[in-house]
Tab-separated table of C-alpha atoms and ligand atoms in Angstrom:
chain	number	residue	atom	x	y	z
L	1	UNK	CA	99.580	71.632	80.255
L	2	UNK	CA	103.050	72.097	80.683
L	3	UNK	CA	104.194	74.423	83.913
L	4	UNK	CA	104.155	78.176	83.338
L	5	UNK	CA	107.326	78.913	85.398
L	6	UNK	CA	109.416	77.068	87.739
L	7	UNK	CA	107.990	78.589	90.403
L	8	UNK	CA	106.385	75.978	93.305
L	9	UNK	CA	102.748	75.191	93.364
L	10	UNK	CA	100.270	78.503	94.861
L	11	UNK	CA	99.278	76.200	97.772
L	12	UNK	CA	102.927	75.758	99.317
L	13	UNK	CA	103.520	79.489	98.678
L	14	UNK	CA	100.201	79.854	100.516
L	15	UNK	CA	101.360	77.185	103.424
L	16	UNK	CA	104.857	78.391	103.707
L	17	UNK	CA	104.148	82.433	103.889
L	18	UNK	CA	101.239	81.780	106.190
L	19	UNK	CA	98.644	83.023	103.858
L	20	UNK	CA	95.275	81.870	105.285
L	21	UNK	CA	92.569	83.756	103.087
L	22	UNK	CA	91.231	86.469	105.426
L	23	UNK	CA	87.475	87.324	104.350
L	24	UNK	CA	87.916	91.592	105.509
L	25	UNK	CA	90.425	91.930	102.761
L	26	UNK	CA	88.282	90.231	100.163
L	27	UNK	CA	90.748	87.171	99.421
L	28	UNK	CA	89.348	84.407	97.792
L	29	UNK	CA	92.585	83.081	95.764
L	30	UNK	CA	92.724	81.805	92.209
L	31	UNK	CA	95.129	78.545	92.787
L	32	UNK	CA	94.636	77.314	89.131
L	33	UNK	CA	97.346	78.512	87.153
L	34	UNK	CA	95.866	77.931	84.293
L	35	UNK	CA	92.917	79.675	84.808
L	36	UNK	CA	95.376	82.671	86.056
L	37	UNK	CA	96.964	81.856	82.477
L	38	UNK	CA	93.274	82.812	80.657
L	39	UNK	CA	92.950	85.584	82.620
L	40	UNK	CA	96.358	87.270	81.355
L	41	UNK	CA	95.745	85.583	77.602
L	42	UNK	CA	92.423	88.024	78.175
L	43	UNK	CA	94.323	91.004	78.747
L	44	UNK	CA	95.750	90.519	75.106
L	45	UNK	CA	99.255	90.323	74.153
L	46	UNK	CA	101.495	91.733	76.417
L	47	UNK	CA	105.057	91.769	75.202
L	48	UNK	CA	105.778	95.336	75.961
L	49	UNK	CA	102.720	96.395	78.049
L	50	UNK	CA	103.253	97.444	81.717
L	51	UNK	CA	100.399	95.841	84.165
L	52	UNK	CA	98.983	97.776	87.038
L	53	UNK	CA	97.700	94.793	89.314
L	54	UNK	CA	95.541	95.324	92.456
L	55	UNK	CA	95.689	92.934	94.805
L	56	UNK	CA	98.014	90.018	94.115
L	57	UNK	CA	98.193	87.975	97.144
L	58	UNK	CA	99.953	84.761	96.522
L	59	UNK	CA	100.752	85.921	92.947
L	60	UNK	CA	98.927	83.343	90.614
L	61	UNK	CA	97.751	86.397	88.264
L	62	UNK	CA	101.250	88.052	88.743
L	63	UNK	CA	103.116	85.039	87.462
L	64	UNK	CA	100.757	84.467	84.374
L	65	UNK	CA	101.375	87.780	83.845
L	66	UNK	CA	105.071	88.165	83.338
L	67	UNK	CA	105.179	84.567	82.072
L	68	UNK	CA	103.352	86.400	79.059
L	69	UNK	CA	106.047	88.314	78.925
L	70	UNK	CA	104.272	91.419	80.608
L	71	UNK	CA	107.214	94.054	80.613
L	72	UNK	CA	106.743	95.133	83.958
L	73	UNK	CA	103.761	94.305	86.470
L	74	UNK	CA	103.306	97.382	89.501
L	75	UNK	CA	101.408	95.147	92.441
L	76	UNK	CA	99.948	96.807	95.223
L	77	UNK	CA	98.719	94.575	97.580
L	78	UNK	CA	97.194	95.497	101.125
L	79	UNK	CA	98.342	92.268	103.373
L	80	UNK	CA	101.975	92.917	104.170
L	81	UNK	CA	101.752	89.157	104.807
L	82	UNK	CA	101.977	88.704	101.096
L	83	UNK	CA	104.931	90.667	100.291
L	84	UNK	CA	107.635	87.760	100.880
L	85	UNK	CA	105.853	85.499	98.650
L	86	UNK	CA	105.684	88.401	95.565
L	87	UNK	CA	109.500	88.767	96.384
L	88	UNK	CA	110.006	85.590	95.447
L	89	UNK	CA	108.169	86.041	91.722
L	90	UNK	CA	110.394	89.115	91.712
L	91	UNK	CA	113.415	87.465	92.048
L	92	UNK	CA	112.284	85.128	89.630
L	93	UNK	CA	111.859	87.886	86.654
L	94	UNK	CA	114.865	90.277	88.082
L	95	UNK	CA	113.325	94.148	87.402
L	96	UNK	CA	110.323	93.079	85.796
L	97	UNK	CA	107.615	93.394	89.357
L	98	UNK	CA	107.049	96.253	91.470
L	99	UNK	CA	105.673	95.559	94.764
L	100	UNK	CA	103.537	98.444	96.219
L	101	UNK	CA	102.571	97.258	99.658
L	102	UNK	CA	99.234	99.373	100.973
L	103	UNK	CA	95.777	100.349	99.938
L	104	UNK	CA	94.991	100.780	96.454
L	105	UNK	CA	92.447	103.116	97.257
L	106	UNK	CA	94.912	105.286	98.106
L	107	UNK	CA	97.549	104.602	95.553
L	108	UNK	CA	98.181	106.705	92.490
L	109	UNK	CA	99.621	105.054	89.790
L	110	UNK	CA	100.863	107.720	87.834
L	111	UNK	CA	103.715	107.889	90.625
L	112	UNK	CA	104.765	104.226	89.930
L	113	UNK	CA	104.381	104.718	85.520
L	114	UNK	CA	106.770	107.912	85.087
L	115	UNK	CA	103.928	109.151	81.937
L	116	UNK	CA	103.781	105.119	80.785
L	117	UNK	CA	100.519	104.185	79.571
L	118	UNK	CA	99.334	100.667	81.600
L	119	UNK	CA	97.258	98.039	81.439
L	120	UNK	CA	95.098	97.473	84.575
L	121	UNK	CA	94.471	93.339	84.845
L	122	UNK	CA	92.740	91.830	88.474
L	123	UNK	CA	91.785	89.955	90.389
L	124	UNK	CA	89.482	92.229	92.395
L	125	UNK	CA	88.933	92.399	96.171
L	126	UNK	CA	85.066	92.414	96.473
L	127	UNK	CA	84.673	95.336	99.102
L	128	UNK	CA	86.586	97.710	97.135
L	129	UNK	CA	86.112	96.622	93.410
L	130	UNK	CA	82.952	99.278	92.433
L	131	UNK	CA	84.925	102.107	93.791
L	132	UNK	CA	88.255	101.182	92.278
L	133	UNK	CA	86.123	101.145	89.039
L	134	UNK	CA	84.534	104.528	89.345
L	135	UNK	CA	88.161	106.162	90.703
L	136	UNK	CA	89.182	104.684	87.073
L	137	UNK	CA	86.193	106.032	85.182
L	138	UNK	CA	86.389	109.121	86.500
L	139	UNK	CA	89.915	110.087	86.073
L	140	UNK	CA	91.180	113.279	84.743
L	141	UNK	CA	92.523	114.243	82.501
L	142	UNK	CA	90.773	111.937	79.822
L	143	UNK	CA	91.938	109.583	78.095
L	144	UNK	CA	93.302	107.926	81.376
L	145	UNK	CA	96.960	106.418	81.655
L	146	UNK	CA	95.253	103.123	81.083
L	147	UNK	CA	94.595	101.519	77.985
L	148	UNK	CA	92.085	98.942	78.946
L	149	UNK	CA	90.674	97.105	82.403
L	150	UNK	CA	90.215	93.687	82.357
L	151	UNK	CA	88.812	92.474	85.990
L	152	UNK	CA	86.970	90.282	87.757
L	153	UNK	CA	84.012	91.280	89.540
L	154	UNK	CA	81.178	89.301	90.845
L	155	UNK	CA	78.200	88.241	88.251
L	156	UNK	CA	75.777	90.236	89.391
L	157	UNK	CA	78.547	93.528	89.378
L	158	UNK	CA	79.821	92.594	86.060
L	159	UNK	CA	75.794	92.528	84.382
L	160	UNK	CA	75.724	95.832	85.798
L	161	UNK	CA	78.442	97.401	84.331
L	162	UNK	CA	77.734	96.275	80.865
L	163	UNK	CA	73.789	96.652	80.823
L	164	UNK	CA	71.818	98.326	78.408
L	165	UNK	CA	69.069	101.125	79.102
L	166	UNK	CA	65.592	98.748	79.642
L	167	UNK	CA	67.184	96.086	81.584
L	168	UNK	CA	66.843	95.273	85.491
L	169	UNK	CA	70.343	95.881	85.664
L	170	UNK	CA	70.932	98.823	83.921
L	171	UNK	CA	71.815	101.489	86.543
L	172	UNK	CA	74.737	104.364	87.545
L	173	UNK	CA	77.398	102.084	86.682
L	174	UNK	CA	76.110	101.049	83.540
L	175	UNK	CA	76.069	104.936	82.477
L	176	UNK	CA	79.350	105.617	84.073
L	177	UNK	CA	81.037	102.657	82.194
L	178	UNK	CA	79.001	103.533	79.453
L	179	UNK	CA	79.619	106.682	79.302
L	180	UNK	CA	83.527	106.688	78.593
L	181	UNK	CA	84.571	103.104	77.865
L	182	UNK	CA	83.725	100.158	75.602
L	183	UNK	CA	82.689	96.704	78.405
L	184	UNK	CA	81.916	93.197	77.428
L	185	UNK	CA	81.901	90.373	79.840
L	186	UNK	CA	84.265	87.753	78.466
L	187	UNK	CA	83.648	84.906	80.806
L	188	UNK	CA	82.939	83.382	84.027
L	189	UNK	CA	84.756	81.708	86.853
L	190	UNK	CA	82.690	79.525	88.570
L	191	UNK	CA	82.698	79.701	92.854
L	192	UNK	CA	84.786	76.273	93.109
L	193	UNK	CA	88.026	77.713	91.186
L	194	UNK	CA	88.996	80.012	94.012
L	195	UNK	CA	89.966	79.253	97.849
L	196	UNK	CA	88.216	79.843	99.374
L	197	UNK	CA	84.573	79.763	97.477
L	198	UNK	CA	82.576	82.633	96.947
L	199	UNK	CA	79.039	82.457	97.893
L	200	UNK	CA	78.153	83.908	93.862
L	201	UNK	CA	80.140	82.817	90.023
L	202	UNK	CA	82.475	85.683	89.159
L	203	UNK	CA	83.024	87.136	85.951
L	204	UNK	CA	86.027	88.909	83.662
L	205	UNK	CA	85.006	91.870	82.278
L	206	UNK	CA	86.765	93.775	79.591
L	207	UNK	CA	86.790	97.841	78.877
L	208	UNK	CA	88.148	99.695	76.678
L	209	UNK	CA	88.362	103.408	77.267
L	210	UNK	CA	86.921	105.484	74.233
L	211	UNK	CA	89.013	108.523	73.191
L	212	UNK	CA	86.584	111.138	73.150
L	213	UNK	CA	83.713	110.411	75.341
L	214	UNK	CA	80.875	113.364	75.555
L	215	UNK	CA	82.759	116.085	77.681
L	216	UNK	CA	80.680	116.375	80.838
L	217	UNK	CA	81.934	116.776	84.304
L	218	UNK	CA	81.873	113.131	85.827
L	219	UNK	CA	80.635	114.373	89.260
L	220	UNK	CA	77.889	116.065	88.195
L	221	UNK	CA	77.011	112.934	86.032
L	222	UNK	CA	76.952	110.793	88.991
L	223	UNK	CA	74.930	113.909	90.670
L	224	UNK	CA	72.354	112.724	87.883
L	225	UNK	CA	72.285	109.075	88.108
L	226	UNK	CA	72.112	108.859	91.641
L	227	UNK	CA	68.835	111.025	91.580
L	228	UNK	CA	67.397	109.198	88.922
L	229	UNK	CA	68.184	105.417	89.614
L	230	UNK	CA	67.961	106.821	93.461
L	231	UNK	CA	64.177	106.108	92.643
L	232	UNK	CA	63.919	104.324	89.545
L	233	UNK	CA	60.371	103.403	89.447
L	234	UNK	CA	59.500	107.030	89.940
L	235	UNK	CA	59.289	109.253	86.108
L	236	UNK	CA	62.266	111.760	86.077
L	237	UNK	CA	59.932	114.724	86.612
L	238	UNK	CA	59.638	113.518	90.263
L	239	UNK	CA	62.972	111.302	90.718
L	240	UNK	CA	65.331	114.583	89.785
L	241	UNK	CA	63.780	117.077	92.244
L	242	UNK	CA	66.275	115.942	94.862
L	243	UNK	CA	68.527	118.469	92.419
L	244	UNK	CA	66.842	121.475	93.706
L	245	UNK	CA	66.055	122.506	89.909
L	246	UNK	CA	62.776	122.703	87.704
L	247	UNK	CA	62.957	119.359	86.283
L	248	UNK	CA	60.293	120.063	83.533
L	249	UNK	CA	62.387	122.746	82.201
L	250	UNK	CA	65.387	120.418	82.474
L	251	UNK	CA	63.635	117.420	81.040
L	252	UNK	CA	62.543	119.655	77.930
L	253	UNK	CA	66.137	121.236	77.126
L	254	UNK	CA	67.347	117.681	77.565
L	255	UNK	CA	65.076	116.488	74.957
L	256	UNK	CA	63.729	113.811	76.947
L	257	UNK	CA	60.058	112.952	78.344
L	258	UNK	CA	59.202	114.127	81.986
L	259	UNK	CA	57.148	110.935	82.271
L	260	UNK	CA	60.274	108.574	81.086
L	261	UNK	CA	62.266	106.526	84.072
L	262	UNK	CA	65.507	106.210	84.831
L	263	UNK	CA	66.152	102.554	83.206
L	264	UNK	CA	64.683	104.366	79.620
L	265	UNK	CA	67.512	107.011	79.836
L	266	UNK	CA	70.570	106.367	76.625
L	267	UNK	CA	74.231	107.111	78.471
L	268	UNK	CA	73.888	110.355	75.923
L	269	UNK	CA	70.390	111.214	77.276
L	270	UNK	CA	72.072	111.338	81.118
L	271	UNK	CA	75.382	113.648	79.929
L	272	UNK	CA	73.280	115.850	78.128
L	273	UNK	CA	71.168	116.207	81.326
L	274	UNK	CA	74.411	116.579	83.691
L	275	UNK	CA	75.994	118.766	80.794
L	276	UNK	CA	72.899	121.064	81.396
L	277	UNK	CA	73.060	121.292	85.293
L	278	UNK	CA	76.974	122.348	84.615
L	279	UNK	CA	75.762	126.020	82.917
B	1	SAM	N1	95.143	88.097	92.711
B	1	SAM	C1	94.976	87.035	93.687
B	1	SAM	C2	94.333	85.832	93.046
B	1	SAM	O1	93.768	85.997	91.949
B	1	SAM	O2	94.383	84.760	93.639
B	1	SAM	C3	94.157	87.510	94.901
B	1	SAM	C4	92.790	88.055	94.588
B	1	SAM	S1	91.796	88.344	96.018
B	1	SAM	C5	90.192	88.272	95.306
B	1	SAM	C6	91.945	90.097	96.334
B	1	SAM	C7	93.314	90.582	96.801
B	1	SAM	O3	93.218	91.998	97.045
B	1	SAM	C8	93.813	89.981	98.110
B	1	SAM	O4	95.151	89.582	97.964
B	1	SAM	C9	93.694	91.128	99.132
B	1	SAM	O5	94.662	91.071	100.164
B	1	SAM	C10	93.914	92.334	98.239
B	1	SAM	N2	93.323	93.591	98.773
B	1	SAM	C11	92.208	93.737	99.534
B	1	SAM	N3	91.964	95.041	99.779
B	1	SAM	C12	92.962	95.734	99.157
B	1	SAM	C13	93.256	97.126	99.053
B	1	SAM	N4	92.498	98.061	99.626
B	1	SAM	N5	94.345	97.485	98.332
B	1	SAM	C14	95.144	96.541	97.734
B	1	SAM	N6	94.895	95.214	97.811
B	1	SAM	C15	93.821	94.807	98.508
Protein backbone atom coordinates (compact mmCIF):
# COMPACT_ATOMS: atom_id res chain seq x y z
CA UNK A 1 0.00 0.00 0.00
CA UNK A 2 1.25 3.07 -1.19
CA UNK A 3 2.36 5.83 1.69
CA UNK A 4 -0.44 7.97 3.10
CA UNK A 5 1.63 11.20 3.36
CA UNK A 6 5.15 12.08 3.13
CA UNK A 7 5.47 12.25 6.49
CA UNK A 8 8.52 9.84 8.13
CA UNK A 9 7.74 6.51 9.60
CA UNK A 10 5.74 6.76 13.51
CA UNK A 11 8.82 5.02 14.99
CA UNK A 12 11.47 7.85 14.08
CA UNK A 13 8.87 10.46 15.12
CA UNK A 14 8.67 8.33 18.27
CA UNK A 15 12.77 8.06 18.51
CA UNK A 16 13.46 11.58 17.56
CA UNK A 17 10.74 13.47 19.99
CA UNK A 18 11.66 11.11 22.78
CA UNK A 19 8.34 9.48 22.99
CA UNK A 20 8.82 6.34 25.14
CA UNK A 21 5.15 5.02 25.80
CA UNK A 22 4.51 5.93 29.46
CA UNK A 23 1.87 3.32 30.97
CA UNK A 24 0.08 6.39 33.64
CA UNK A 25 -1.09 8.18 30.57
CA UNK A 26 -2.54 5.10 28.94
CA UNK A 27 -0.18 5.10 25.70
CA UNK A 28 -0.02 2.11 23.90
CA UNK A 29 0.63 3.57 20.18
CA UNK A 30 -0.91 2.41 16.93
CA UNK A 31 2.44 2.43 14.59
CA UNK A 32 0.57 0.78 11.60
CA UNK A 33 -0.55 3.35 9.40
CA UNK A 34 -2.65 1.43 7.79
CA UNK A 35 -4.49 0.22 10.47
CA UNK A 36 -4.67 4.13 11.59
CA UNK A 37 -5.99 4.38 7.82
CA UNK A 38 -9.18 1.78 8.81
CA UNK A 39 -9.74 3.47 11.72
CA UNK A 40 -10.44 6.98 9.92
CA UNK A 41 -12.12 4.95 6.70
CA UNK A 42 -14.50 3.87 9.95
CA UNK A 43 -15.33 7.24 10.85
CA UNK A 44 -16.97 7.55 7.28
CA UNK A 45 -16.22 10.05 4.75
CA UNK A 46 -14.78 12.99 5.95
CA UNK A 47 -14.33 15.64 3.32
CA UNK A 48 -15.84 18.46 5.22
CA UNK A 49 -16.21 16.98 8.76
CA UNK A 50 -14.21 18.56 11.65
CA UNK A 51 -12.56 15.70 14.06
CA UNK A 52 -12.37 16.16 17.77
CA UNK A 53 -9.38 13.69 18.62
CA UNK A 54 -8.38 12.76 22.22
CA UNK A 55 -5.21 11.78 22.69
CA UNK A 56 -2.96 11.77 19.63
CA UNK A 57 0.46 11.12 20.75
CA UNK A 58 2.74 10.49 17.87
CA UNK A 59 -0.14 11.30 15.45
CA UNK A 60 -0.73 7.99 13.44
CA UNK A 61 -4.70 8.55 13.80
CA UNK A 62 -4.16 12.37 13.20
CA UNK A 63 -2.42 11.85 9.90
CA UNK A 64 -5.00 9.20 8.56
CA UNK A 65 -7.26 11.60 9.47
CA UNK A 66 -6.51 14.67 7.45
CA UNK A 67 -5.02 12.42 4.75
CA UNK A 68 -8.90 11.64 4.37
CA UNK A 69 -9.24 14.89 3.85
CA UNK A 70 -10.73 15.59 7.44
CA UNK A 71 -11.35 19.49 7.25
CA UNK A 72 -9.94 20.25 10.42
CA UNK A 73 -8.80 17.76 13.32
CA UNK A 74 -8.88 19.68 17.21
CA UNK A 75 -6.15 17.27 19.20
CA UNK A 76 -5.86 17.51 22.74
CA UNK A 77 -3.28 15.55 23.97
CA UNK A 78 -2.02 15.41 27.73
CA UNK A 79 1.98 14.70 27.23
CA UNK A 80 3.43 18.07 26.31
CA UNK A 81 6.18 15.74 25.08
CA UNK A 82 4.04 15.11 22.07
CA UNK A 83 3.31 18.49 20.96
CA UNK A 84 6.55 18.97 18.64
CA UNK A 85 5.85 15.89 16.83
CA UNK A 86 1.84 17.05 16.08
CA UNK A 87 3.54 20.40 14.95
CA UNK A 88 5.13 18.76 12.50
CA UNK A 89 1.65 17.04 10.94
CA UNK A 90 0.48 20.64 11.30
CA UNK A 91 2.86 22.08 9.25
CA UNK A 92 2.31 19.44 6.94
CA UNK A 93 -1.62 20.33 6.33
CA UNK A 94 -1.10 24.33 7.02
CA UNK A 95 -4.59 25.34 9.16
CA UNK A 96 -6.09 22.10 8.98
CA UNK A 97 -4.86 20.67 13.05
CA UNK A 98 -5.47 22.24 16.23
CA UNK A 99 -3.29 21.21 18.96
CA UNK A 100 -4.93 21.47 22.46
CA UNK A 101 -2.19 20.49 24.85
CA UNK A 102 -3.87 19.31 28.48
CA UNK A 103 -6.45 17.03 29.92
CA UNK A 104 -9.37 16.16 28.00
CA UNK A 105 -11.24 15.67 30.97
CA UNK A 106 -11.16 19.04 31.40
CA UNK A 107 -11.50 20.34 27.92
CA UNK A 108 -14.69 21.65 26.40
CA UNK A 109 -14.94 21.41 22.94
CA UNK A 110 -17.52 23.70 22.20
CA UNK A 111 -14.70 26.45 22.88
CA UNK A 112 -12.44 24.99 20.09
CA UNK A 113 -15.88 24.35 17.33
CA UNK A 114 -17.35 28.08 17.37
CA UNK A 115 -21.31 26.13 17.10
CA UNK A 116 -19.56 23.43 14.41
CA UNK A 117 -20.97 20.13 14.70
CA UNK A 118 -17.77 17.38 15.06
CA UNK A 119 -16.95 14.15 14.72
CA UNK A 120 -15.25 12.56 17.78
CA UNK A 121 -12.65 9.63 16.30
CA UNK A 122 -9.85 7.88 19.05
CA UNK A 123 -7.70 6.28 20.01
CA UNK A 124 -8.64 6.12 23.70
CA UNK A 125 -6.39 6.33 26.78
CA UNK A 126 -7.60 3.34 28.93
CA UNK A 127 -7.83 5.15 32.42
CA UNK A 128 -9.99 7.80 31.20
CA UNK A 129 -11.99 6.24 28.22
CA UNK A 130 -15.50 5.20 30.36
CA UNK A 131 -15.67 8.64 31.72
CA UNK A 132 -14.90 10.50 28.53
CA UNK A 133 -17.84 8.33 27.23
CA UNK A 134 -20.37 9.14 29.87
CA UNK A 135 -19.19 13.18 29.84
CA UNK A 136 -20.33 12.57 26.00
CA UNK A 137 -23.55 10.75 26.77
CA UNK A 138 -24.57 12.95 29.11
CA UNK A 139 -24.20 16.24 27.51
CA UNK A 140 -26.68 18.96 27.46
CA UNK A 141 -28.33 20.27 25.63
CA UNK A 142 -29.30 17.12 23.46
CA UNK A 143 -28.54 16.38 20.50
CA UNK A 144 -24.76 16.94 21.39
CA UNK A 145 -22.28 18.96 19.05
CA UNK A 146 -21.18 15.56 17.90
CA UNK A 147 -22.49 13.64 15.22
CA UNK A 148 -21.10 10.25 15.92
CA UNK A 149 -18.09 8.54 18.24
CA UNK A 150 -16.10 6.13 16.79
CA UNK A 151 -13.37 4.82 19.52
CA UNK A 152 -11.44 2.31 20.66
CA UNK A 153 -11.95 0.83 23.90
CA UNK A 154 -10.83 -2.40 25.30
CA UNK A 155 -12.98 -5.75 24.40
CA UNK A 156 -14.37 -6.31 27.38
CA UNK A 157 -15.48 -2.15 27.58
CA UNK A 158 -16.67 -2.19 24.10
CA UNK A 159 -19.22 -5.64 24.86
CA UNK A 160 -20.40 -3.51 27.51
CA UNK A 161 -21.42 -0.64 25.85
CA UNK A 162 -23.30 -2.38 23.16
CA UNK A 163 -25.00 -5.26 25.28
CA UNK A 164 -28.42 -6.16 25.32
CA UNK A 165 -30.74 -6.55 28.53
CA UNK A 166 -30.11 -10.64 29.51
CA UNK A 167 -26.52 -10.70 28.84
CA UNK A 168 -23.48 -10.89 31.44
CA UNK A 169 -22.48 -7.75 30.11
CA UNK A 170 -25.33 -5.77 29.98
CA UNK A 171 -24.94 -3.10 32.71
CA UNK A 172 -25.04 1.07 33.37
CA UNK A 173 -23.20 1.67 30.32
CA UNK A 174 -25.13 -0.41 28.20
CA UNK A 175 -28.36 1.73 29.32
CA UNK A 176 -26.52 4.95 29.17
CA UNK A 177 -25.29 4.24 25.55
CA UNK A 178 -28.44 2.76 25.01
CA UNK A 179 -30.34 5.11 26.10
CA UNK A 180 -29.40 8.10 23.65
CA UNK A 181 -27.22 6.67 20.88
CA UNK A 182 -27.17 3.91 18.25
CA UNK A 183 -23.44 1.43 19.13
CA UNK A 184 -22.13 -1.42 17.12
CA UNK A 185 -18.70 -2.77 17.51
CA UNK A 186 -17.09 -2.68 14.08
CA UNK A 187 -13.91 -4.53 14.71
CA UNK A 188 -11.01 -5.54 16.65
CA UNK A 189 -7.37 -4.70 16.98
CA UNK A 190 -5.56 -7.39 18.20
CA UNK A 191 -2.77 -6.66 21.37
CA UNK A 192 0.36 -7.03 18.87
CA UNK A 193 -0.69 -3.89 16.56
CA UNK A 194 0.10 -1.34 19.23
CA UNK A 195 3.54 -0.48 21.15
CA UNK A 196 3.56 -1.29 23.40
CA UNK A 197 1.00 -4.48 23.81
CA UNK A 198 -1.92 -4.41 25.80
CA UNK A 199 -2.45 -7.17 28.16
CA UNK A 200 -6.43 -7.58 26.39
CA UNK A 201 -7.61 -7.22 22.10
CA UNK A 202 -9.18 -3.79 21.70
CA UNK A 203 -12.08 -2.95 19.81
CA UNK A 204 -13.68 0.15 17.51
CA UNK A 205 -16.88 0.92 18.45
CA UNK A 206 -19.28 3.06 16.55
CA UNK A 207 -22.36 5.41 17.98
CA UNK A 208 -24.54 7.28 16.61
CA UNK A 209 -26.44 9.75 18.71
CA UNK A 210 -30.35 9.42 18.24
CA UNK A 211 -32.24 12.74 17.91
CA UNK A 212 -34.83 12.39 20.34
CA UNK A 213 -33.92 10.00 23.00
CA UNK A 214 -36.70 9.57 25.99
CA UNK A 215 -36.32 12.98 27.90
CA UNK A 216 -35.12 11.97 31.35
CA UNK A 217 -32.57 13.70 33.42
CA UNK A 218 -29.23 11.69 32.80
CA UNK A 219 -28.15 11.95 36.49
CA UNK A 220 -30.95 10.65 37.90
CA UNK A 221 -30.73 7.77 35.27
CA UNK A 222 -27.38 6.87 36.40
CA UNK A 223 -28.97 7.38 40.12
CA UNK A 224 -31.03 4.24 38.82
CA UNK A 225 -28.57 2.04 37.26
CA UNK A 226 -26.10 2.28 39.79
CA UNK A 227 -28.72 0.98 42.42
CA UNK A 228 -29.87 -1.63 40.34
CA UNK A 229 -26.70 -3.17 38.63
CA UNK A 230 -25.07 -1.95 42.19
CA UNK A 231 -26.54 -5.48 43.14
CA UNK A 232 -27.59 -7.19 40.17
CA UNK A 233 -28.35 -10.56 41.42
CA UNK A 234 -30.66 -9.00 43.96
CA UNK A 235 -34.75 -8.39 42.37
CA UNK A 236 -35.30 -4.54 42.07
CA UNK A 237 -37.68 -4.53 45.04
CA UNK A 238 -34.55 -4.96 47.24
CA UNK A 239 -31.61 -3.59 44.85
CA UNK A 240 -33.49 0.09 44.58
CA UNK A 241 -33.98 0.72 48.33
CA UNK A 242 -30.58 2.38 48.43
CA UNK A 243 -33.03 5.32 46.76
CA UNK A 244 -34.70 5.97 49.98
CA UNK A 245 -38.21 5.42 48.12
CA UNK A 246 -41.02 2.64 48.25
CA UNK A 247 -39.78 0.58 45.53
CA UNK A 248 -43.05 -1.49 45.21
CA UNK A 249 -44.92 1.57 44.50
CA UNK A 250 -42.15 2.58 42.08
CA UNK A 251 -41.84 -0.80 40.48
CA UNK A 252 -45.77 -0.77 39.85
CA UNK A 253 -46.02 2.89 38.24
CA UNK A 254 -43.01 1.78 36.25
CA UNK A 255 -44.83 -1.10 34.92
CA UNK A 256 -42.26 -3.48 35.74
CA UNK A 257 -42.10 -6.68 38.16
CA UNK A 258 -40.70 -6.13 41.78
CA UNK A 259 -39.20 -9.62 41.47
CA UNK A 260 -37.36 -8.74 37.92
CA UNK A 261 -33.30 -7.97 38.10
CA UNK A 262 -31.41 -5.49 36.89
CA UNK A 263 -29.94 -7.41 33.63
CA UNK A 264 -34.06 -8.00 32.65
CA UNK A 265 -34.58 -4.15 32.67
CA UNK A 266 -35.23 -2.59 28.52
CA UNK A 267 -33.13 1.01 28.39
CA UNK A 268 -37.05 2.31 28.28
CA UNK A 269 -37.96 0.26 31.41
CA UNK A 270 -34.83 2.22 33.41
CA UNK A 271 -35.91 6.04 32.02
CA UNK A 272 -39.30 5.44 32.82
CA UNK A 273 -38.13 4.45 36.35
CA UNK A 274 -35.59 7.57 36.62
CA UNK A 275 -38.38 9.71 34.80
CA UNK A 276 -40.57 8.73 37.88
CA UNK A 277 -38.02 9.55 40.72
CA UNK A 278 -37.73 13.17 38.79
CA UNK A 279 -41.67 14.17 39.94
N1 LIG B 1 -3.72 8.15 19.12
C1 LIG B 1 -2.44 7.53 19.40
C2 LIG B 1 -2.34 6.21 18.68
O1 LIG B 1 -3.39 5.70 18.24
O2 LIG B 1 -1.23 5.69 18.56
C3 LIG B 1 -2.22 7.34 20.91
C4 LIG B 1 -3.28 6.54 21.63
S1 LIG B 1 -2.86 6.14 23.29
C5 LIG B 1 -3.88 4.73 23.54
C6 LIG B 1 -3.71 7.35 24.29
C7 LIG B 1 -3.21 8.79 24.18
O3 LIG B 1 -3.99 9.59 25.08
C8 LIG B 1 -1.76 9.01 24.59
O4 LIG B 1 -1.12 9.80 23.62
C9 LIG B 1 -1.84 9.75 25.94
O5 LIG B 1 -0.76 10.63 26.17
C10 LIG B 1 -3.14 10.52 25.76
N2 LIG B 1 -3.80 10.88 27.05
C11 LIG B 1 -3.78 10.20 28.22
N3 LIG B 1 -4.54 10.82 29.15
C12 LIG B 1 -5.04 11.93 28.53
C13 LIG B 1 -5.90 12.98 28.98
N4 LIG B 1 -6.38 13.03 30.22
N5 LIG B 1 -6.22 13.95 28.09
C14 LIG B 1 -5.73 13.93 26.81
N6 LIG B 1 -4.92 12.95 26.35
C15 LIG B 1 -4.58 11.96 27.19
Amino acid sequence: MAPIDALPPLREVIRRHGLTPKKSLGQNFLLDLNLTARIARAAGPLDGVTVLEVGPGPGGLTRALLAQGAKRVVAVERDARAVAALEEIGAHYPGRLTIVQGDALEFDPRSALAGERARVVANLPYNIATALLIGWLTEEPWPPWYDALVLMFQREVAERIVADPGSKTYGRLSVLAGWRSTAKILFDIKPSAFVPPPKVTSSVVHLIPRAAPAPCDARILQRVTEAAFGQRRKMLRQSLKTLGVDTGALLQAAGLAPTARAEDIAVEGFVALARLLAR
